[in-house]
PDB file of C-alpha atoms in Angstrom:
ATOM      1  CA  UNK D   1     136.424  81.832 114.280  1.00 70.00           C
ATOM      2  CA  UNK D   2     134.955  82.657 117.303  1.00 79.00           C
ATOM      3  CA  UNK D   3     137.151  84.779 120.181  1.00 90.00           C
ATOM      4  CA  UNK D   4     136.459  86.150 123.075  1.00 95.00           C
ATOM      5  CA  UNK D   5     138.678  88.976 124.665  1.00 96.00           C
ATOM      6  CA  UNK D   6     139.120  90.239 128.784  1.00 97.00           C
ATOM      7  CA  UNK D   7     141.184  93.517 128.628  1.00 96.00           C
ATOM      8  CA  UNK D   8     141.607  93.850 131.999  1.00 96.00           C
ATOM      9  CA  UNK D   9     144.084  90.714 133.244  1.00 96.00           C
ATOM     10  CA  UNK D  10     143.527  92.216 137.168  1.00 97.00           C
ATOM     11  CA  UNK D  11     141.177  94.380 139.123  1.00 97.00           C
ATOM     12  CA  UNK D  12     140.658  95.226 142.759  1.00 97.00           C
ATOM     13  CA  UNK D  13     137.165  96.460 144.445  1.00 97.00           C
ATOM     14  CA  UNK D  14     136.906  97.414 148.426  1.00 98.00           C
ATOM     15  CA  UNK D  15     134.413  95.330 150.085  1.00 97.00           C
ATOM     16  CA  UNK D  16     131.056  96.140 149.693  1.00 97.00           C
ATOM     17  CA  UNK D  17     131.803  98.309 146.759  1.00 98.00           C
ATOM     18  CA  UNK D  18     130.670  97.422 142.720  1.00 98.00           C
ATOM     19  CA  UNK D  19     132.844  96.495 140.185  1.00 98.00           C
ATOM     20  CA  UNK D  20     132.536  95.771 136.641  1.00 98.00           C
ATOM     21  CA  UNK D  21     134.764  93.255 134.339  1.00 98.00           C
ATOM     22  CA  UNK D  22     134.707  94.196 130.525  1.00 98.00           C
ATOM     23  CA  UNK D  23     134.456  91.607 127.897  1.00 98.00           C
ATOM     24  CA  UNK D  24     134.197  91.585 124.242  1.00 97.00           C
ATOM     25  CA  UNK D  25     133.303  89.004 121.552  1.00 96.00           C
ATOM     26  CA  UNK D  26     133.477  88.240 117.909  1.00 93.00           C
ATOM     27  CA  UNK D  27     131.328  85.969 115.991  1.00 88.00           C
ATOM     28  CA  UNK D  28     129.317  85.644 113.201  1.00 86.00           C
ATOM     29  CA  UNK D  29     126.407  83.472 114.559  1.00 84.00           C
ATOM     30  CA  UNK D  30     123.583  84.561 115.240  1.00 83.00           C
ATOM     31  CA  UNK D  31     122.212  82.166 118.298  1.00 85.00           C
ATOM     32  CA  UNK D  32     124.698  81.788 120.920  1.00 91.00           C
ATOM     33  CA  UNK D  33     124.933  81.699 124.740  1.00 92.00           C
ATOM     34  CA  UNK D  34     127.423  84.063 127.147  1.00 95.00           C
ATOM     35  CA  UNK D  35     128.712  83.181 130.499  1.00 96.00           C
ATOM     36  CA  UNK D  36     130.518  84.427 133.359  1.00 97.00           C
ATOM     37  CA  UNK D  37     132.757  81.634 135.226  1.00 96.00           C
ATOM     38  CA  UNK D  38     134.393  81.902 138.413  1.00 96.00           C
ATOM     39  CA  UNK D  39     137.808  79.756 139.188  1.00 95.00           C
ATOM     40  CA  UNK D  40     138.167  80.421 142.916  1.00 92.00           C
ATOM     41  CA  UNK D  41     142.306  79.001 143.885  1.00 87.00           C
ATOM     42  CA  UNK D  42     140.578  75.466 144.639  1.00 83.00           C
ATOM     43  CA  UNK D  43     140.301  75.726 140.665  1.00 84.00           C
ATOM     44  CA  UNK D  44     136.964  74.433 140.145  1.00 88.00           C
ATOM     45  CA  UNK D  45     134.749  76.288 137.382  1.00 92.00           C
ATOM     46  CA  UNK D  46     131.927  78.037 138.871  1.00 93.00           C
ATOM     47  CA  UNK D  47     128.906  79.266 136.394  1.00 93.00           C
ATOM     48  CA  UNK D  48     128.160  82.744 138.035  1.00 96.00           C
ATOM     49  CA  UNK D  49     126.066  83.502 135.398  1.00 95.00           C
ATOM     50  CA  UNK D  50     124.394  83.375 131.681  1.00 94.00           C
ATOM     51  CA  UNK D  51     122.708  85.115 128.516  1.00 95.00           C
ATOM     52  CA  UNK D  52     121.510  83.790 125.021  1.00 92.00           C
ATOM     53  CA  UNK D  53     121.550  86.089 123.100  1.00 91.00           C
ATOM     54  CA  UNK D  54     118.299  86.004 122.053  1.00 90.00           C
ATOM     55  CA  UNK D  55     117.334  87.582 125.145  1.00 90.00           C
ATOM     56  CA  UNK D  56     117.204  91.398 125.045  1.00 86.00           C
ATOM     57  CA  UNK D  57     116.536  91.795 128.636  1.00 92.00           C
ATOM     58  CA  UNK D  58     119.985  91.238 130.716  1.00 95.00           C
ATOM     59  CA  UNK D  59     120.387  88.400 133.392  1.00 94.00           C
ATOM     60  CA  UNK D  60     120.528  89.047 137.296  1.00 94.00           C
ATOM     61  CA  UNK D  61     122.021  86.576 139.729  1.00 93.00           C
ATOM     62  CA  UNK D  62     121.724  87.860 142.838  1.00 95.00           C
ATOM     63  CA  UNK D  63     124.535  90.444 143.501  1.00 97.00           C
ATOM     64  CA  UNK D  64     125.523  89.403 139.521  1.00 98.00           C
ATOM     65  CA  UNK D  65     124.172  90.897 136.561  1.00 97.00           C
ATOM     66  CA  UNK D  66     125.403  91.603 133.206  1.00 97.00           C
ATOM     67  CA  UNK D  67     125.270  94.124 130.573  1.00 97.00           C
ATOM     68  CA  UNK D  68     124.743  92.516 127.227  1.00 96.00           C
ATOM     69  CA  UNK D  69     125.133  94.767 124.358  1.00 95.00           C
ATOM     70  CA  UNK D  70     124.668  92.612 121.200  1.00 93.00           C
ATOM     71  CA  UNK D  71     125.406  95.068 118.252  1.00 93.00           C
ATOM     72  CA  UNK D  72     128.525  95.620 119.932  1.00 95.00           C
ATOM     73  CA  UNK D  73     129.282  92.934 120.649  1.00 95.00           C
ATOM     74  CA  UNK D  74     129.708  93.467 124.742  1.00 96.00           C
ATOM     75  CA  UNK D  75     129.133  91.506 127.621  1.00 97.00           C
ATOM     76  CA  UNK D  76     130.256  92.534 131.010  1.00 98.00           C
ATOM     77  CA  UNK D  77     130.003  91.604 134.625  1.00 98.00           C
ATOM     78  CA  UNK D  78     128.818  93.829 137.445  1.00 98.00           C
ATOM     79  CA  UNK D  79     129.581  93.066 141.123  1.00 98.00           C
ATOM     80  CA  UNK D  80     127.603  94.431 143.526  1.00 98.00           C
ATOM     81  CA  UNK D  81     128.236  94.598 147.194  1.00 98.00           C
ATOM     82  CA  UNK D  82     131.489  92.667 146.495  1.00 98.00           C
ATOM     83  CA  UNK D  83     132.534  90.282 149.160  1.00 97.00           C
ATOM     84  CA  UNK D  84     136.127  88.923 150.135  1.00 97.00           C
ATOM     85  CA  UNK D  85     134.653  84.883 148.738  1.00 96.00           C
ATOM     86  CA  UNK D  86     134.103  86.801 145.164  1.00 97.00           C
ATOM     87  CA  UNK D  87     138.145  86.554 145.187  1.00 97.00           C
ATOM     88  CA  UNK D  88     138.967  84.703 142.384  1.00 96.00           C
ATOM     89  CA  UNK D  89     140.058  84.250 138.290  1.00 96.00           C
ATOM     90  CA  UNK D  90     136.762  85.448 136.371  1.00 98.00           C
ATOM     91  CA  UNK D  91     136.724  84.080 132.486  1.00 97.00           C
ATOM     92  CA  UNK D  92     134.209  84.988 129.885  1.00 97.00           C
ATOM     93  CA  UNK D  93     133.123  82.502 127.623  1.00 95.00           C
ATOM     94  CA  UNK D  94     131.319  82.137 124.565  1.00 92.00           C
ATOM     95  CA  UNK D  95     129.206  79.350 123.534  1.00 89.00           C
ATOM     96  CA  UNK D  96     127.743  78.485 119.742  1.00 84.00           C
ATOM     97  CA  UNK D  97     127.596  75.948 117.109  1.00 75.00           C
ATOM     98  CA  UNK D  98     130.813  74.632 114.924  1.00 67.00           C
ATOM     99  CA  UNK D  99     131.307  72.754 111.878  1.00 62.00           C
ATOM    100  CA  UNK D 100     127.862  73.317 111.028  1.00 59.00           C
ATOM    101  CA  UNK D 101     126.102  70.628 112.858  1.00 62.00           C
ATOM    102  CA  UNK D 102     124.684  70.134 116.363  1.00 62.00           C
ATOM    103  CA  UNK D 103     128.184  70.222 118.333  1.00 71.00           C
ATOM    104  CA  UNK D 104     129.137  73.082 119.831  1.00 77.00           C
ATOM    105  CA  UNK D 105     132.244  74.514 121.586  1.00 82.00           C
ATOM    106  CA  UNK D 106     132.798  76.857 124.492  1.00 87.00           C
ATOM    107  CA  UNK D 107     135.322  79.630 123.710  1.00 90.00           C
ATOM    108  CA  UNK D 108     137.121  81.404 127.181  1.00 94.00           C
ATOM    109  CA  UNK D 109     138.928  84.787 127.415  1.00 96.00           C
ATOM    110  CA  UNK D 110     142.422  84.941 128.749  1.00 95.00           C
ATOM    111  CA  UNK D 111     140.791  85.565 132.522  1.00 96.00           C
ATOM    112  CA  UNK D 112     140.273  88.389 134.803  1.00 97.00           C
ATOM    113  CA  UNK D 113     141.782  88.326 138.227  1.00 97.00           C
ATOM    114  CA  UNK D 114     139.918  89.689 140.844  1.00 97.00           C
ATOM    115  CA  UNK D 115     140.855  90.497 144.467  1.00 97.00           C
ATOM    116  CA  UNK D 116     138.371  91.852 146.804  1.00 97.00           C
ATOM    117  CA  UNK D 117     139.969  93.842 149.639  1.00 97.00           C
ATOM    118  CA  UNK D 118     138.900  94.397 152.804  1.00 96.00           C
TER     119      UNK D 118
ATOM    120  CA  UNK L   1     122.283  70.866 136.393  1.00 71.00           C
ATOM    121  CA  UNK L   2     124.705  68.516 135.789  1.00 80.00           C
ATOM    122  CA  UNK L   3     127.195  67.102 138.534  1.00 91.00           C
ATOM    123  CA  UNK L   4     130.591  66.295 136.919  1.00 94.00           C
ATOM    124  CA  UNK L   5     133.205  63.817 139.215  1.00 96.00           C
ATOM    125  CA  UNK L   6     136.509  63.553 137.824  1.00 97.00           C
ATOM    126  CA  UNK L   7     139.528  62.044 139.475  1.00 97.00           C
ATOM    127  CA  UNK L   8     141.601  61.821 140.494  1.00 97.00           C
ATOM    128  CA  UNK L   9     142.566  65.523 141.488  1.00 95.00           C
ATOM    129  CA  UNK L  10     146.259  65.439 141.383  1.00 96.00           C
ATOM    130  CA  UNK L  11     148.620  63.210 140.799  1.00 97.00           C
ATOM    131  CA  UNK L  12     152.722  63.610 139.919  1.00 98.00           C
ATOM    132  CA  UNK L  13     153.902  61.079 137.152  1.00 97.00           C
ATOM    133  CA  UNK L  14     156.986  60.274 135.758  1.00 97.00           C
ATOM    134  CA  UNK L  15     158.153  60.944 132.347  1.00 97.00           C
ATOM    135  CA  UNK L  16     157.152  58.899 129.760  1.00 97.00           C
ATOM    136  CA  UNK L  17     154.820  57.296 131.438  1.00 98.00           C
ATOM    137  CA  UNK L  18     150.695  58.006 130.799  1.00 98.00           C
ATOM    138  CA  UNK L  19     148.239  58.923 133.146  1.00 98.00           C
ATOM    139  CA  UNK L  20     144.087  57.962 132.283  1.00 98.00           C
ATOM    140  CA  UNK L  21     141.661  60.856 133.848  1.00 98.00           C
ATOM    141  CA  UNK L  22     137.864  59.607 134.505  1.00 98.00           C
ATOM    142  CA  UNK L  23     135.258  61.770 134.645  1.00 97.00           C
ATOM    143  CA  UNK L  24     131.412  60.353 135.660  1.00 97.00           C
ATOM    144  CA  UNK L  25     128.520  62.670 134.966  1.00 95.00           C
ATOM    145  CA  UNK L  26     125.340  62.109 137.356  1.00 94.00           C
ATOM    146  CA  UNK L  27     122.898  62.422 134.061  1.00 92.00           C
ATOM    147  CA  UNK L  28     123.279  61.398 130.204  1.00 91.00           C
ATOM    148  CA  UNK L  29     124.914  64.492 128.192  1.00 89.00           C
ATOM    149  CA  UNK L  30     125.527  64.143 124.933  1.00 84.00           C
ATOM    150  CA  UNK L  31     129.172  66.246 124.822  1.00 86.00           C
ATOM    151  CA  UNK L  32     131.458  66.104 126.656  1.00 92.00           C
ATOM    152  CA  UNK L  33     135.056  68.224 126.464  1.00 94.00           C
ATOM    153  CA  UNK L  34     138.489  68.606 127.634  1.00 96.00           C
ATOM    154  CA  UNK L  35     140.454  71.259 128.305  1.00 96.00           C
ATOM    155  CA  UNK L  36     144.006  71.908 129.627  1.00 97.00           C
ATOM    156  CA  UNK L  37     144.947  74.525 131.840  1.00 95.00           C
ATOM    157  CA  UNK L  38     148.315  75.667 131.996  1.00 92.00           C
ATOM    158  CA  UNK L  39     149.433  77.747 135.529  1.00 86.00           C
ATOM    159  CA  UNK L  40     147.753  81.225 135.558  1.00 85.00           C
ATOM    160  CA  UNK L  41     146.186  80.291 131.608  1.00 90.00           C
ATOM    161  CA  UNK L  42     143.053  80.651 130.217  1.00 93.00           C
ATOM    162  CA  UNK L  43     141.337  76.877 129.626  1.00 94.00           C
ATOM    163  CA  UNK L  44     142.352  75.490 125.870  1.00 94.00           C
ATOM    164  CA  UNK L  45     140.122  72.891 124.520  1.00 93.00           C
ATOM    165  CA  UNK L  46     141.600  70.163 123.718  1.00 96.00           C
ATOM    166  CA  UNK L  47     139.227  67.353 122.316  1.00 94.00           C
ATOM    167  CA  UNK L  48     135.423  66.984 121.870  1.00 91.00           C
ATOM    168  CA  UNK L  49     134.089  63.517 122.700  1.00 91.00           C
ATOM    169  CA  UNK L  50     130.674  62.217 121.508  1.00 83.00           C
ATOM    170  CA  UNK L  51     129.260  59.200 122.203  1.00 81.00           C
ATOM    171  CA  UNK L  52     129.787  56.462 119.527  1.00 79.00           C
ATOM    172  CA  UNK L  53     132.119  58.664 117.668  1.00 81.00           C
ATOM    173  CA  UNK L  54     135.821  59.428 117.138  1.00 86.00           C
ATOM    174  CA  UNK L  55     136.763  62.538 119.141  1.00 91.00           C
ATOM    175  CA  UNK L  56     137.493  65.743 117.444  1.00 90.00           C
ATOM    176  CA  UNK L  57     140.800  67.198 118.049  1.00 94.00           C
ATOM    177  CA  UNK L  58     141.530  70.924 118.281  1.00 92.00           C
ATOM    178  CA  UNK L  59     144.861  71.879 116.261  1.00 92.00           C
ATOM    179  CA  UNK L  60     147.697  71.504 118.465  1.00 95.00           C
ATOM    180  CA  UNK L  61     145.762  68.144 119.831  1.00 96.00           C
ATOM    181  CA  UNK L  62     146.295  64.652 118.300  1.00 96.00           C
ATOM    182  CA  UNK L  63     144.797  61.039 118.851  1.00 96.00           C
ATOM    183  CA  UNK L  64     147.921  59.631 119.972  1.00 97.00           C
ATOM    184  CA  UNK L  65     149.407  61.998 122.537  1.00 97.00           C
ATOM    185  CA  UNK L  66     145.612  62.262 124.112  1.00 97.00           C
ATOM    186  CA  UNK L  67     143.301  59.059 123.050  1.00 96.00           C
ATOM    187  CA  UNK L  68     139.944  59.771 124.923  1.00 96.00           C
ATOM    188  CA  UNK L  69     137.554  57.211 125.230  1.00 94.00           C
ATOM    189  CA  UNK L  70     133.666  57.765 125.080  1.00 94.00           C
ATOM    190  CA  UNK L  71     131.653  54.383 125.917  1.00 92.00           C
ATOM    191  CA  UNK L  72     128.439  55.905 126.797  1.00 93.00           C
ATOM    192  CA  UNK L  73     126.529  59.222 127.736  1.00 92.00           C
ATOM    193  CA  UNK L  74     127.570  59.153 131.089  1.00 95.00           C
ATOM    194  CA  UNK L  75     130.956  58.925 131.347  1.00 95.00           C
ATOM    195  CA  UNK L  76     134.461  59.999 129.490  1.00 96.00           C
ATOM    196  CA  UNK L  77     138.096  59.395 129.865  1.00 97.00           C
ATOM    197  CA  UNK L  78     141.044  61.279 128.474  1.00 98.00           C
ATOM    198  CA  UNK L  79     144.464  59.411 128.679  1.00 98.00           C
ATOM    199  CA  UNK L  80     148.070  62.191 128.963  1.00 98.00           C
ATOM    200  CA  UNK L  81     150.574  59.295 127.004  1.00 98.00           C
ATOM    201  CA  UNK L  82     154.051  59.007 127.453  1.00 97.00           C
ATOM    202  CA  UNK L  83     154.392  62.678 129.634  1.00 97.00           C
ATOM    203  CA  UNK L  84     156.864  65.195 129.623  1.00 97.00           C
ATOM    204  CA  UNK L  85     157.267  67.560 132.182  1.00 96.00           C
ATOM    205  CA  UNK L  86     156.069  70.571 129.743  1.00 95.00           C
ATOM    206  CA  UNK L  87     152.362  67.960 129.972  1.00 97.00           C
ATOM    207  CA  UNK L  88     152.341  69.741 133.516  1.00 96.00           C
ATOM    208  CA  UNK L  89     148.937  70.889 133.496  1.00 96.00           C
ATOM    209  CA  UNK L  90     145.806  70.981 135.199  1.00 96.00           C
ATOM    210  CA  UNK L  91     142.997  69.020 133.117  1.00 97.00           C
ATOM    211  CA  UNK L  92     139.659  69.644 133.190  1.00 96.00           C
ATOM    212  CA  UNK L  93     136.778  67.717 131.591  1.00 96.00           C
ATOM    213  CA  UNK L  94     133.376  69.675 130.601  1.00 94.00           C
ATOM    214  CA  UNK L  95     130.155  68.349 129.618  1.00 92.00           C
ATOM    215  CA  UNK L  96     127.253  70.252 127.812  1.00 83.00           C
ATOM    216  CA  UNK L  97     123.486  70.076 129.540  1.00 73.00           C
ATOM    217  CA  UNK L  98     120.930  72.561 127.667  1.00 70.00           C
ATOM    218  CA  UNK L  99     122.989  75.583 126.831  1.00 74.00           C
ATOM    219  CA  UNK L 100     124.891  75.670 129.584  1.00 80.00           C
ATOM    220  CA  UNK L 101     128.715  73.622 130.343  1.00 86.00           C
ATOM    221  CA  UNK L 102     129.527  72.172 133.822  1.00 90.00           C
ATOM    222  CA  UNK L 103     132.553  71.240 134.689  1.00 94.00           C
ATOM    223  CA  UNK L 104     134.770  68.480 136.983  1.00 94.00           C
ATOM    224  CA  UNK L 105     136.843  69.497 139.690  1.00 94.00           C
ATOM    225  CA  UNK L 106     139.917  69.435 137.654  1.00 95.00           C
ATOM    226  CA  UNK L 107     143.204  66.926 137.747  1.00 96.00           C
ATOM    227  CA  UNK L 108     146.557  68.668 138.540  1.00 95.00           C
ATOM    228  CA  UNK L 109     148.942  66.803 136.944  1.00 97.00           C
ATOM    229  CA  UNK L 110     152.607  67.416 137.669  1.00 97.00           C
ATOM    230  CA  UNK L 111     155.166  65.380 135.840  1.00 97.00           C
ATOM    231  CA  UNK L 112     158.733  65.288 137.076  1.00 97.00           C
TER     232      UNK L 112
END
């Protein structure tokens, strides 16, 4: 079974500064995809960002970017130049194949709530 | 990218009745999910719906508390039957578009 754990359940960053959410993952496939989701209070789900894992080099977004560590399994989110709009629930999520077909199933960590002071 | 339009966005129900959530996708996916969000929760899958298939059911989940409907690759409802207040909820259907899940706007549901 796939899980994917957030340690940190808050954070606060000063604007302008960088911050970094942690996230962790356990699987045992080998082609997957890892995002970064935003739920801002209006409670849409906002894709900030994503990897395959595949992909060696890490994805940028703008002020976004993640560090992807594969063997370990690792995938966090950097902030840069945070901004008081970044304020909002951040959930990691996990994507790969189940019951050994074509479907598969997105996986979310508990959630990482972020408030951006100013 | 997909655009996902679900509705409605709230609504408060009594108990024991049901309550049908729609959501339209602008472009043919072939899966589409739902989830269930409980107040300050993580999202919890709670069906996946193929076109021309039964739904699959995550455990917890069953047919008759949440039938979902699937009539083609464009659209997706999920029906909340005879509620209780602990169905309170905000429900969120998901849809899958080359690696990469988009999601409605959410329905908060609040039954009283």
């Amino acid at each position: 079974a796939q899980t994917v754990t957030q340690s940190q359940p808050e954070m606060s960053v000063q604007e302008a500064e960088t911050v970094t959410l942690s996230c962790t993952y356990d699987t045992s496939e080998s082609n997957y995809y890892l995002f970064w989701y935003k739920q801002p209070p209006s409670r849409q789900m906002i894709l900030v960002i994503r990897q395959e894992a595949y992909k060696q080099q890490n994805a940028t977004e703008n002020r976004f970017s993640v560090n992807f560590q594969k063997a370990a399994k690792s995938f966090s989110l950097k902030i840069s130049d945070s901004q008081l709009g970044d304020t909002a629930m951040y959930f990691c999520a996990f994507m790969a194949r189940f019951g050994g077909g074509s479907n598969y199933k997105l996986t979310f960590g508990k959630g990482t709530l972020l408030t951006v002071n100013p | 990218s997909a655009v996902i339009s679900q509705k409605p966005s709230r609504d408060i129900c009594q108990r024991g009745t049901s309550l049908t959530i729609q959501c339209q996708v602008d472009s043919q996916v072939t899966m589409m999910f739902w989830y269930r969000q409980q107040p300050g929760q993580s999202l919890t899958l709670i069906a996946t719906a193929n076109q021309g298939s039964e739904a699959t059911y995550e455990s917890g989940f069953v047919i008759d508390k949440f039938p979902i409907s699937r009539p083609n690759l464009t659209f997706s409802t999920l029906t909340v039957s005879n509620m209780s207040p602990e169905d309170s909820s905000i429900y969120l259907c998901s849809a899958r578009d080359t690696g990469e899940a988009f999601f409605g706007q959410g329905t908060r549901l609040t039954v009283v």
